[in-house]
XYZ file of C-alpha atoms in Angstrom:
560
model
C 0.000 0.000 0.000
C 1.596 3.247 -1.174
C 0.611 6.842 -0.509
C 1.760 9.215 -3.248
C 2.328 12.697 -1.807
C 3.457 15.541 -4.047
C 4.606 19.090 -3.452
C 3.650 22.168 -5.480
C 5.218 25.005 -3.488
C 8.412 25.538 -1.517
C 7.771 29.166 -0.562
C 5.292 32.011 -0.930
C 5.955 33.079 -4.517
C 6.991 29.722 -5.979
C 5.972 28.692 -9.507
C 2.280 29.487 -9.887
C 1.623 26.750 -12.451
C 3.071 24.000 -10.246
C -0.345 23.119 -8.797
C -1.735 22.392 -12.261
C 1.460 20.589 -13.281
C 1.335 18.282 -10.279
C -2.395 17.586 -10.521
C -2.297 16.780 -14.233
C 1.180 15.307 -14.658
C 0.680 11.915 -13.043
C -0.894 9.911 -10.257
C -1.225 11.529 -6.817
C -3.148 10.905 -3.616
C -2.231 14.082 -1.740
C -0.828 17.397 -2.955
C 0.959 19.603 -0.433
C 2.194 23.173 -0.579
C 4.584 24.966 1.767
C 4.078 28.744 1.772
C 5.558 29.777 5.114
C 8.963 30.868 6.321
C 10.136 33.161 9.096
C 10.199 36.100 6.701
C 6.756 35.175 5.316
C 5.188 35.382 8.767
C 6.588 38.883 9.146
C 5.154 39.879 5.745
C 1.752 38.413 6.600
C 1.834 40.120 9.995
C 2.375 43.499 8.353
C -0.492 42.702 5.950
C -2.788 42.080 8.905
C -1.885 45.402 10.474
C -3.492 47.014 7.423
C -6.372 44.543 7.029
C -7.184 42.033 9.811
C -9.108 39.822 7.344
C -5.886 38.956 5.495
C -2.836 37.114 6.821
C -2.914 34.131 4.463
C -1.186 33.337 1.150
C -3.432 34.916 -1.461
C -1.509 33.160 -4.228
C -2.845 29.813 -3.040
C -6.423 31.036 -3.268
C -5.837 32.068 -6.888
C -4.221 28.709 -7.642
C -7.343 26.982 -6.320
C -9.555 28.682 -8.895
C -8.380 25.903 -11.186
C -6.880 23.526 -8.654
C -10.089 22.733 -6.737
C -11.757 21.360 -9.851
C -8.692 19.389 -10.961
C -8.273 17.869 -7.512
C -11.951 16.949 -7.351
C -11.817 15.249 -10.755
C -8.770 13.192 -9.771
C -9.655 12.467 -6.143
C -6.574 14.264 -4.787
C -6.577 15.697 -1.253
C -4.840 19.044 -0.747
C -2.906 19.936 2.423
C -1.203 23.307 2.811
C 0.082 25.745 5.410
C -1.029 28.658 3.218
C -3.401 29.670 6.032
C -0.477 31.516 7.603
C -1.791 33.751 10.385
C -5.441 33.260 9.430
C -6.239 29.649 8.458
C -9.932 30.122 9.319
C -10.080 33.109 6.946
C -8.523 31.128 4.102
C -10.851 28.201 4.772
C -13.862 30.520 4.512
C -12.522 32.005 1.270
C -12.068 28.506 -0.150
C -15.629 27.550 0.769
C -16.894 30.613 -1.055
C -14.746 29.720 -4.068
C -15.957 26.103 -4.083
C -19.584 27.290 -3.948
C -18.935 29.688 -6.820
C -17.427 26.844 -8.873
C -20.251 24.447 -7.943
C -17.884 21.943 -6.306
C -18.770 19.806 -3.267
C -15.297 20.383 -1.757
C -15.098 19.689 1.987
C -12.724 22.100 3.688
C -11.186 21.901 7.153
C -8.492 23.820 8.938
C -6.057 23.532 11.837
C -5.496 26.300 14.348
C -3.912 26.930 17.729
C -0.414 27.749 16.605
C -0.812 31.498 17.056
C 0.407 32.533 20.481
C -1.103 35.301 22.650
C 0.167 38.783 21.778
C 3.230 40.066 23.585
C 4.498 43.639 23.851
C 6.607 44.511 20.833
C 5.981 41.179 19.063
C 4.260 41.270 15.691
C 3.712 37.514 15.246
C 4.374 34.469 17.417
C 3.548 31.016 16.086
C 4.243 27.579 17.522
C 5.242 24.773 15.163
C 2.493 22.145 15.394
C 2.718 18.565 14.173
C 0.616 16.539 11.756
C -2.025 15.063 14.071
C -4.528 17.851 13.433
C -4.162 17.376 9.682
C -4.725 13.639 10.117
C -7.923 14.285 12.080
C -9.265 16.606 9.373
C -8.564 14.047 6.635
C -10.144 11.280 8.701
C -13.291 13.411 8.922
C -13.495 13.528 5.126
C -11.774 16.807 4.318
C -10.744 17.310 0.705
C -8.666 20.382 1.555
C -6.876 21.007 4.857
C -5.529 24.481 5.577
C -3.119 25.084 8.441
C -1.180 27.870 10.003
C 2.360 27.325 11.278
C 2.881 23.587 11.336
C 6.298 22.119 10.658
C 7.025 21.787 6.964
C 7.272 18.006 7.373
C 3.843 17.881 9.072
C 2.296 18.363 5.636
C 3.491 14.793 4.990
C 3.315 13.222 8.474
C -0.345 14.248 8.805
C -1.546 12.499 5.634
C 0.644 9.496 6.469
C -0.864 9.153 9.941
C -4.337 9.321 8.446
C -3.686 6.929 5.553
C -1.725 4.263 7.420
C -3.370 4.620 10.821
C -0.093 5.175 12.646
C -0.266 5.878 16.347
C 1.633 8.764 17.967
C 4.350 6.467 19.312
C 5.211 4.667 16.067
C 8.387 6.682 16.016
C 10.317 4.895 13.278
C 7.449 5.182 10.804
C 6.836 8.813 11.715
C 10.544 9.568 11.402
C 10.560 8.102 7.897
C 7.666 10.395 6.979
C 9.468 13.391 8.488
C 12.525 12.696 6.346
C 10.370 12.337 3.227
C 8.565 15.543 4.162
C 11.829 17.398 4.615
C 12.936 16.323 1.144
C 9.650 17.486 -0.406
C 9.150 20.728 1.491
C 11.374 22.965 -0.661
C 9.890 21.890 -3.969
C 12.357 21.809 -6.848
C 15.386 21.815 -4.544
C 14.875 18.033 -4.449
C 14.635 17.718 -8.231
C 17.749 19.531 -9.384
C 17.002 23.109 -8.371
C 19.950 24.936 -6.746
C 22.023 21.769 -7.224
C 25.799 22.025 -6.805
C 26.595 19.522 -9.590
C 24.129 20.772 -12.206
C 26.979 21.268 -14.696
C 27.580 17.524 -14.845
C 24.268 16.915 -16.630
C 22.366 17.993 -19.722
C 21.717 21.702 -19.047
C 18.310 21.506 -20.726
C 17.067 19.336 -17.870
C 17.516 22.168 -15.367
C 15.645 24.909 -17.201
C 12.334 23.939 -15.623
C 12.669 21.263 -12.943
C 9.576 19.306 -12.069
C 8.314 19.205 -8.505
C 8.970 16.213 -6.245
C 6.739 13.507 -4.887
C 7.203 10.721 -2.372
C 5.819 7.210 -2.667
C 5.380 6.583 1.041
C 4.900 3.075 2.426
C 3.335 1.758 5.614
C 6.718 1.038 7.218
C 7.791 4.682 6.832
C 10.135 4.080 3.908
C 9.666 6.072 0.737
C 10.853 6.625 -2.802
C 11.499 10.191 -3.905
C 10.678 10.774 -7.568
C 8.843 13.168 -9.900
C 6.188 12.951 -12.569
C 7.271 11.317 -15.838
C 8.578 13.670 -18.484
C 9.162 16.613 -16.175
C 12.486 18.437 -16.058
C 15.174 18.268 -13.451
C 16.790 15.310 -11.766
C 16.256 13.074 -8.757
C 19.396 11.270 -7.689
C 21.415 10.556 -4.556
C 23.000 13.991 -4.733
C 19.803 16.032 -5.036
C 18.190 14.135 -2.163
C 21.311 14.365 0.012
C 21.545 18.094 -0.608
C 17.970 18.654 0.527
C 18.403 16.444 3.603
C 21.258 18.704 4.695
C 19.306 21.905 4.079
C 18.518 23.834 7.274
C 19.341 20.878 9.518
C 22.246 20.376 11.882
C 23.163 17.199 13.730
C 21.970 13.635 14.055
C 18.742 14.524 15.848
C 16.116 16.418 13.839
C 13.534 17.362 16.459
C 9.895 18.037 15.675
C 6.483 17.916 17.358
C 5.624 14.496 15.888
C 8.925 12.717 16.408
C 12.668 13.188 16.643
C 14.103 11.785 13.424
C 17.615 10.395 13.524
C 19.319 11.715 10.394
C 22.366 9.555 11.103
C 20.257 6.468 10.345
C 18.970 7.556 6.920
C 19.882 5.200 4.075
C 19.640 6.315 0.450
C 19.573 3.875 -2.466
C 19.189 4.587 -6.154
C 16.241 2.528 -7.439
C 16.393 3.663 -11.058
C 16.247 6.823 -13.137
C 14.826 9.655 -11.018
C 14.048 7.292 -8.134
C 15.803 7.346 -4.746
C 14.695 5.086 -1.919
C 14.840 6.311 1.703
C 14.732 3.698 4.454
C 16.306 2.697 7.747
C 15.202 5.892 9.485
C 14.953 5.562 13.247
C 12.795 7.767 15.402
C 12.668 8.841 19.020
C 10.086 10.626 21.140
C 9.525 14.290 20.282
C 10.887 16.872 22.703
C 8.574 18.163 25.459
C 8.680 21.679 23.994
C 7.561 23.321 20.776
C 9.530 25.865 18.811
C 7.856 29.270 18.558
C 8.865 31.655 15.761
C 8.516 35.269 16.814
C 8.824 38.314 14.595
C 8.916 41.985 15.469
C 9.700 45.237 13.746
C 13.320 46.017 14.530
C 13.486 49.583 13.268
C 14.381 51.208 9.964
C 17.231 50.645 7.527
C 18.644 52.249 4.439
C 21.594 51.634 2.175
C 23.733 53.328 -0.430
C 26.099 51.506 -2.777
C 28.969 53.669 -4.044
C 30.704 52.616 -7.273
C 34.506 52.964 -7.189
C 36.084 52.653 -10.633
C 39.651 52.180 -11.765
C 42.699 53.113 -9.712
C 43.082 53.811 -5.980
C 39.963 51.899 -4.923
C 41.017 51.646 -1.272
C 41.807 55.363 -1.087
C 38.515 56.288 -2.748
C 36.634 54.118 -0.252
C 38.449 55.724 2.675
C 37.655 59.227 1.396
C 33.923 58.769 0.892
C 33.593 56.846 4.151
C 35.215 59.676 6.080
C 33.007 62.240 4.321
C 29.764 60.374 5.093
C 30.735 59.721 8.685
C 31.534 63.422 9.153
C 28.131 64.346 7.728
C 26.326 61.944 10.082
C 28.449 62.719 13.148
C 25.970 65.081 14.805
C 23.255 62.392 14.924
C 24.709 59.028 13.891
C 22.411 56.046 13.259
C 22.474 53.300 15.866
C 23.967 50.826 13.411
C 26.421 51.607 10.609
C 28.064 48.936 8.455
C 30.482 49.387 5.554
C 31.470 46.613 3.146
C 33.902 46.938 0.254
C 33.414 44.311 -2.457
C 36.440 44.173 -4.737
C 34.641 43.203 -7.908
C 37.165 45.165 -9.970
C 40.070 43.738 -11.975
C 43.226 45.349 -13.389
C 43.244 46.610 -16.983
C 39.563 45.692 -17.289
C 37.941 45.570 -20.748
C 34.667 47.108 -19.504
C 33.884 49.854 -17.012
C 31.748 47.502 -14.950
C 34.580 44.991 -14.492
C 36.879 47.880 -13.544
C 34.589 48.844 -10.657
C 34.302 47.885 -6.994
C 31.252 48.373 -4.784
C 31.254 50.084 -1.394
C 28.044 49.278 0.465
C 26.815 51.368 3.383
C 23.932 50.029 5.509
C 22.464 52.036 8.389
C 19.857 51.095 10.988
C 18.001 53.034 13.641
C 14.642 53.052 15.479
C 14.111 56.591 14.121
C 13.282 56.610 10.370
C 14.640 60.173 10.046
C 18.150 59.103 11.032
C 18.306 56.617 8.145
C 16.218 58.680 5.748
C 16.795 62.312 4.943
C 20.037 62.506 6.909
C 21.636 59.727 4.889
C 20.081 60.820 1.600
C 21.351 64.353 2.026
C 24.843 63.224 3.002
C 25.157 61.024 -0.084
C 23.680 63.476 -2.607
C 25.757 66.435 -1.399
C 28.939 64.489 -2.174
C 28.122 64.081 -5.855
C 30.602 66.779 -6.961
C 32.835 66.825 -3.898
C 34.207 63.343 -3.365
C 36.319 60.755 -5.183
C 36.849 60.879 -8.975
C 34.176 59.021 -10.884
C 31.646 59.339 -8.028
C 28.297 57.638 -8.631
C 25.954 55.229 -6.882
C 23.991 52.208 -8.100
C 20.636 53.836 -7.337
C 19.444 57.163 -5.945
C 19.227 57.085 -2.136
C 15.678 56.638 -0.909
C 13.690 56.725 2.289
C 14.419 54.327 5.105
C 12.338 51.168 5.161
C 11.222 49.098 8.139
C 13.052 45.851 8.815
C 12.101 42.886 10.931
C 13.696 40.591 13.455
C 13.057 36.849 13.624
C 13.834 34.797 16.697
C 12.961 31.395 18.113
C 11.943 30.437 21.630
C 10.571 27.202 23.059
C 7.457 26.631 25.180
C 5.986 23.486 26.784
C 4.070 21.488 24.193
C 1.185 21.000 26.607
C 0.686 24.781 26.830
C -0.144 25.170 23.128
C -3.657 24.359 21.887
C -3.870 22.231 18.760
C -7.340 22.249 17.245
C -8.693 20.537 14.148
C -11.767 22.329 12.801
C -13.525 19.614 10.793
C -15.559 20.135 7.600
C -18.824 20.231 9.553
C -17.444 22.856 11.952
C -16.786 20.459 14.826
C -13.754 21.484 16.874
C -11.530 18.590 17.880
C -8.757 19.202 20.399
C -5.569 17.285 19.639
C -3.763 16.097 22.793
C -0.034 16.781 23.083
C 2.324 13.810 22.662
C 2.819 11.676 25.745
C 6.158 12.301 27.459
C 8.831 9.674 26.724
C 9.174 6.821 29.191
C 12.908 7.448 29.493
C 15.443 9.931 28.144
C 16.822 9.109 24.735
C 20.293 7.579 24.853
C 23.229 9.652 23.628
C 23.857 9.587 19.895
C 26.757 7.185 19.325
C 29.952 8.766 18.078
C 30.040 8.513 14.273
C 32.511 6.054 12.822
C 34.945 7.732 10.482
C 36.473 5.760 7.620
C 40.251 5.283 7.520
C 42.011 8.311 6.020
C 43.496 8.180 2.564
C 47.194 7.286 2.464
C 49.594 10.190 1.856
C 50.149 11.149 -1.759
C 50.537 14.065 -4.127
C 47.969 16.856 -3.851
C 46.797 19.676 -6.070
C 45.420 23.034 -4.942
C 41.930 23.288 -6.448
C 38.480 24.536 -5.424
C 36.825 22.319 -2.809
C 33.817 22.154 -5.144
C 35.760 20.036 -7.616
C 34.720 17.047 -5.509
C 32.299 18.325 -2.845
C 28.742 19.565 -3.109
C 27.175 21.968 -0.620
C 23.863 23.491 0.337
C 23.375 26.215 2.910
C 20.522 28.085 4.523
C 19.301 30.057 7.512
C 17.747 29.333 10.887
C 17.125 32.626 12.645
C 20.484 34.298 13.104
C 22.422 31.088 12.459
C 23.375 29.431 9.195
C 24.111 25.859 8.279
C 26.364 24.558 5.528
C 25.967 20.933 4.500
C 28.869 19.453 2.552
C 28.796 16.032 0.899
C 30.770 13.921 -1.546
C 29.725 11.163 -3.939
C 32.225 8.322 -3.424
C 33.648 6.408 -0.477
C 37.183 7.474 -1.369
C 36.184 11.128 -1.374
C 34.495 10.606 1.986
C 37.705 9.152 3.442
C 39.382 12.451 2.575
C 36.570 14.885 3.468
C 35.784 13.356 6.858
C 39.346 13.834 8.085
C 40.234 17.052 6.262
C 37.327 19.484 6.501
C 37.586 20.287 10.200
C 36.085 23.327 11.884
C 39.531 24.965 11.760
C 39.800 24.495 7.995
C 36.184 25.625 7.585
C 36.992 28.885 9.394
C 40.137 29.315 7.308
C 38.231 28.862 4.062
C 35.426 31.195 5.200
C 37.181 34.008 7.116
C 33.821 35.636 7.925
C 33.194 32.757 10.361
C 36.534 33.044 12.155
C 35.176 34.724 15.278
C 31.921 32.742 15.428
C 30.961 29.449 17.041
C 31.123 26.719 14.394
C 29.874 23.200 15.146
C 30.634 20.218 12.899
C 28.193 17.298 12.647
C 29.206 14.054 10.927
C 26.654 11.985 8.948
C 28.547 8.990 7.520
C 25.509 7.358 5.856
C 25.182 10.458 3.687
C 28.961 10.940 3.269
C 28.274 14.389 4.655
C 29.335 17.002 7.155
C 26.946 19.647 8.415
C 28.352 22.863 9.875
C 26.308 25.251 12.019
C 27.581 28.832 12.200
C 26.079 30.730 15.116
C 25.154 34.378 14.732
C 26.401 34.975 11.195
C 22.992 36.327 10.112
C 22.582 38.765 12.996
C 18.909 39.026 13.937
C 17.711 36.835 11.079
C 16.842 37.133 7.419
C 14.394 40.010 7.826
C 17.099 42.210 9.346
C 19.230 41.852 6.164
C 22.391 41.855 8.246
C 24.736 40.718 5.479
C 25.147 40.682 1.717
C 23.557 37.197 1.524
C 20.950 37.558 4.306
C 19.675 33.943 4.127
C 23.112 32.341 3.665
C 21.829 30.742 0.462
C 25.229 31.018 -1.229
C 27.456 30.421 1.793
C 27.985 26.839 0.643
C 28.898 27.935 -2.867
C 31.447 30.359 -1.455
C 32.943 27.434 0.471
C 33.044 25.290 -2.685
C 34.882 28.048 -4.550
C 37.682 28.212 -1.988
C 40.950 26.475 -2.844
C 42.497 23.741 -0.736
C 44.889 20.824 -1.203
C 43.029 17.826 -2.660
C 44.695 14.434 -3.297
C 45.386 13.968 -6.985
C 43.922 10.468 -6.811
C 40.493 12.086 -6.315
C 40.763 14.503 -9.245
C-alpha cells in the first residue's frame, strides 16, 4: 500500500503553475504546498496590520480557482500551510470559491499555533505537528488548511491518516518526516539549486519538475517526480535537501525526533531514490515558537569605485559620510567593500568595486533624509568618478526573527472539521525514558599520503546552505567512499573557518553523517537578527555553501 504525496510550493511566490502541473502530470493521492517561512510570517503580519481579514497566502487562493476542480476530478486531497496567520479566513474564502465553482469540496483547517500577543511582538507562532491534519482528513476533508505547522507535518499528517499510525510509532513517523523534509522545498529536491548541475544535460535544469514521495506503511519512501518533467532526482539532489537547514543527528519536531544519522539512500532507477532505515525517538517536550517583530528602519547606499586607488577612494567617501552623520549618527552603521574590480579591465563595470553602506536606527529620520542628504551632497565633492547604483531613498522598516521554546502541553492544537466540529488534539505523551546519547560517528580510515593539487573544494564536494534565525548551516557532501575518506578527516572546523574568514570569530559546530557521506556545519550568529534584518550581503546564507566550494584547498590527486 503506497501513498503518493506531491509538493507544489516551496515558498510564498513559488511557480504558480506547479499546482496544475502536479495535478495533471501523473498519479497523486495528496498534494501539499509549503508557503511559510520566518520572513513570510513577518510579511503576513504586516499585511494584517493594514487589514485584519488577510494574513494568508493569497496566491494559493488564486491557484485553487483551477486547482479545486482538478483535484476533485482526480480524487486528490490538498494539504497546505497557506493559512499563515489566518487559516480560518482562508478556509472561509475557499468555501466561497468552491460554492462559486459548484464543487462539493469539503474544507477543514487547523489552528492553535498562534500565540497570545506580547508587547513589541508582531507575530508568534508555535510549530504544530501533523495530528490535526490527520484528524481533518479522517473526517473527510478534501482540503486542509493550516497555520504554522512544521514543513514536514504536511506529509506526516496524511501518512498518519492513511496508514493509521499511532503517535508512538516513532520509526514510521521519522521516515515520513525525512520524506517531508525532502519534499518541502519543492524543486530543490529535483535539481534546483544543485551544486553539480553542470555535470548533466543543461536543458534538464531549465524547468525542474516538482517532487513527490511514494510513502509506504513502514515509513520508507521513494522520492521521484512525474514522468517527463524536467530536473533530476538522484542521490545527490536528495542528500543536498536532507542537509538543508538541519544540523546534527537529531532532527527534532512535534511528531517525532528523526535520527538523520540512520537515513539510508539507495538509487532505485532513473529519477528514483529510496529512503529507508530511518529511526525515530520521542519528540521533545517543547515546541519551537517563531517570533517576529519590527526592529526599526534601515537604508543603504552603494557607491561605485572605478579604476585606480579603490582603497583610497573608499576611505575618502567613508570619512566624508561619517563626518556628515556625526551630529546624529544612526544606531547601526556597516560598511562593506566588495572588490569586484580587476586590473586593466575591458569594460567599465569589471573595472569597478562596490562600497556598500547600511544604516539602521529606530528613528526613520536618522536613516532617511540625513543619509540621503549626506550622499547626494557628495556628488561633486568626493572621489573621482563618483556615482551610486541607485538614488538614495527613504528608510524602510526591517524585521527581526527569533525562536523560543514553550511546553508542548501549553499550546492548543485544534482541528476544525468540515462540519465545523472542533476537535482538540492532545499533546504527545512524554517519553518513558530519556533518549540515549547519539553514538559517536565512525569515520572511515584516512586516505594514504600522496601528491595533492590546490583546487576549489567544489571540484569534488557539493554543498547546500541556509538560515535558521540568526544562524546558518552549511551541508557538505561527496559522492564516493574514497572522497568521503578524505573529506571526513580534512574538513575540520579549523579548515572551515580558514576557508570562510567571515566565520573566524563565530561558534562553528561540525556534525558528521557517515551514511550520507556528509558534514553539516552550524555557524552561530552569522545572520545577525535573522533574514528580515538583512544583516549581510547574503541575508539567508543561500550562497554560503557555494562560497565554500569556490575556496581552494589541497586535494589528493587520486580524487581529481
